[in-house]
Amino acid sequence: MSDPTPAPRFQNPRARHHFTSRTCSVTGVGSYVPERVLTNADLEQMVDTSDEWITTRTGIRERRLAADQETTSDMAAEASRRALEMAGVSAEEVDLIIVATVTPDMPFPATACLVQEKIGARNAAAFDVEAACSGFVFALEIGHQFVASRTHEVVLVIGAEKLSALVDWQDRNTCVLFGDGAGAAVLRHRPDSAGLLTVTMGADGGKGSLLCVPAGGAARPASVESVRQRLHFIRMDGRETFKNAVQAMLSAAREALARCELDISQIQCVIPHQANQRIIDAVGSRLGVKEEQLFVNLDKYGNTSAASVVIALDEAVRGGRIKRGDLVLMTVFGGGFTWGGAVLEW
Ligand code: ACO
């Protein structure tokens, strides 16, 4: 009888072993936030707002702002050094660097290339991913695929933002919400762990204009007129964004749990995108999350977009809130619109 499954004609030439999947774990995390603190009281001096309004509507009390000369890649590099140290990996061992950001240092080269140079990861390829506030979870899934397929051993995934460069400091609707910072995760196979169990991702480009920076790209290059009209700053329909964020973060989390056949009670730590306490509360209560399961640091940093969940993951790990073997659920939402969910065994 002939063999029903003949051997493939070609081997995947980049696979170092066999082209079969393997698990991918986060073996180190790190984060960095700039020193300068901007409090709600400071914002009261800048626009017509109040600490009471900001706290009750958003849960944010203060945020960090990068120094003038401090760039997204500077913050990403520092977060990366800390993550590599925790993972016990040298920069030369990194095969690939993926940076999720909407505030690259410049249109090109990619911020990931600038990070590669700054940390001395001379053997790594490097590129950026843009999925706004969902960026880190999207980049995590991309990095996971490279490790799972055995083409790469060590992948550094970073979420980093200098949102203060895109914030209109005259617009009280948005300037109270955002902050700067970076987080990084080292991905590699660890035999004793299930690692990243699943990532769900989604997008709705039809709602892109509800949260965007209208100019500065190829559609509307910078001009005297675009600057005059303040089109290089974040524009947001807050109410629509709020509604969509709750719905999408909820369904992403539910899908991720269902794929893993997990119930929310089996999750030790839930890390939602840190955009607004009311969004977090709405998602948390509908998911049935108990207060002790939820990790929130939004009050200190505001919304740091792609850096948000990875800064939170780092703080939760270093603060002892997440221990080896714990299950972590992340759920995110951002401009695009984009959204995602991830379940990770730490
Ligand atoms: N201080 C005082 N008043 C303000 C401020 C402020 N900073 N900002 C807005 N207001 C006023 C508005 O002008 C409005 O006044 P009006 O009724 O006279 O027009 C009033 O407050 C109420 O405005 P709403 O938009 O209804 O306020 P809401 O309760 O929706 O809260 C907020 C606004 C906080 C922006 C909320 O809609 C929200 O959080 N949306 C989601 C935003 C978000 O999370 N975006 C990011 C998610 S994706 C990503 O991370 C990129």
GROMACS .gro file of C-alpha atoms and ligand atoms in nm, residues 48-49 53 57-58 133 172-173 176 211 236 238-239 241-242 273 275-276 278-279 303 333-334, ligand 1:
model
   74
   48ASP     CA    1  -1.059   7.489   3.122
   49THR     CA    2  -1.082   7.169   3.325
   53TRP     CA    3  -1.388   6.635   3.614
   57ARG     CA    4  -1.480   6.091   3.407
   58THR     CA    5  -1.153   5.904   3.347
  133CYS     CA    6  -0.358   5.134   2.131
  172ARG     CA    7  -0.944   6.976   2.684
  173ASN     CA    8  -1.138   6.687   2.527
  176VAL     CA    9  -0.621   6.519   2.979
  211LEU     CA   10  -1.004   5.856   1.645
  236MET     CA   11  -1.138   6.190   1.889
  238GLY     CA   12  -1.503   6.050   2.286
  239ARG     CA   13  -1.856   5.911   2.322
  241THR     CA   14  -1.493   5.570   2.103
  242PHE     CA   15  -1.612   5.487   2.453
  273HIS     CA   16  -0.608   4.872   2.798
  275ALA     CA   17  -0.770   5.430   2.870
  276ASN     CA   18  -1.051   5.516   3.107
  278ARG     CA   19  -1.524   5.375   3.331
  279ILE     CA   20  -1.440   5.163   3.024
  303ASN     CA   21  -0.350   5.631   2.831
  333PHE     CA   22  -0.886   4.869   2.190
  334GLY     CA   23  -0.755   5.153   1.979
  347ACO     N1   24  -1.269   6.911   3.147
  347ACO     C1   25  -1.392   6.962   3.165
  347ACO     N2   26  -1.494   6.942   3.077
  347ACO     C2   27  -1.467   6.866   2.969
  347ACO     C3   28  -1.341   6.810   2.946
  347ACO     C4   29  -1.239   6.836   3.039
  347ACO     N3   30  -1.115   6.787   3.025
  347ACO     N4   31  -1.346   6.740   2.832
  347ACO     C5   32  -1.472   6.749   2.786
  347ACO     N5   33  -1.545   6.827   2.869
  347ACO     C6   34  -1.684   6.865   2.856
  347ACO     C7   35  -1.733   6.854   2.716
  347ACO     O1   36  -1.699   6.970   2.643
  347ACO     C8   37  -1.882   6.840   2.736
  347ACO     O2   38  -1.935   6.969   2.758
  347ACO     P1   39  -2.069   7.013   2.683
  347ACO     O3   40  -2.174   6.915   2.730
  347ACO     O4   41  -2.087   7.152   2.731
  347ACO     O5   42  -2.038   7.000   2.538
  347ACO     C9   43  -1.893   6.765   2.867
  347ACO     O6   44  -1.763   6.774   2.930
  347ACO    C10   45  -1.927   6.619   2.852
  347ACO     O7   46  -1.853   6.566   2.744
  347ACO     P2   47  -1.868   6.415   2.706
  347ACO     O8   48  -1.788   6.390   2.583
  347ACO     O9   49  -2.012   6.373   2.709
  347ACO    O10   50  -1.800   6.348   2.830
  347ACO     P3   51  -1.787   6.195   2.857
  347ACO    O11   52  -1.858   6.161   2.981
  347ACO    O12   53  -1.817   6.113   2.734
  347ACO    O13   54  -1.632   6.183   2.885
  347ACO    C11   55  -1.434   6.117   2.773
  347ACO    C12   56  -1.540   6.222   2.786
  347ACO    C13   57  -1.361   6.105   2.905
  347ACO    C14   58  -1.336   6.158   2.666
  347ACO    C15   59  -1.501   5.984   2.739
  347ACO    O14   60  -1.588   5.999   2.632
  347ACO    C16   61  -1.404   5.878   2.706
  347ACO    O15   62  -1.326   5.834   2.789
  347ACO     N6   63  -1.406   5.828   2.582
  347ACO    C17   64  -1.317   5.725   2.540
  347ACO    C18   65  -1.185   5.790   2.519
  347ACO    C19   66  -1.080   5.689   2.512
  347ACO    O16   67  -1.067   5.608   2.599
  347ACO     N7   68  -1.006   5.697   2.405
  347ACO    C20   69  -0.901   5.618   2.388
  347ACO    C21   70  -0.943   5.476   2.357
  347ACO     S1   71  -0.858   5.417   2.224
  347ACO    C22   72  -0.710   5.473   2.249
  347ACO    O17   73  -0.657   5.447   2.354
  347ACO    C23   74  -0.647   5.560   2.147
   0.00000   0.00000   0.00000
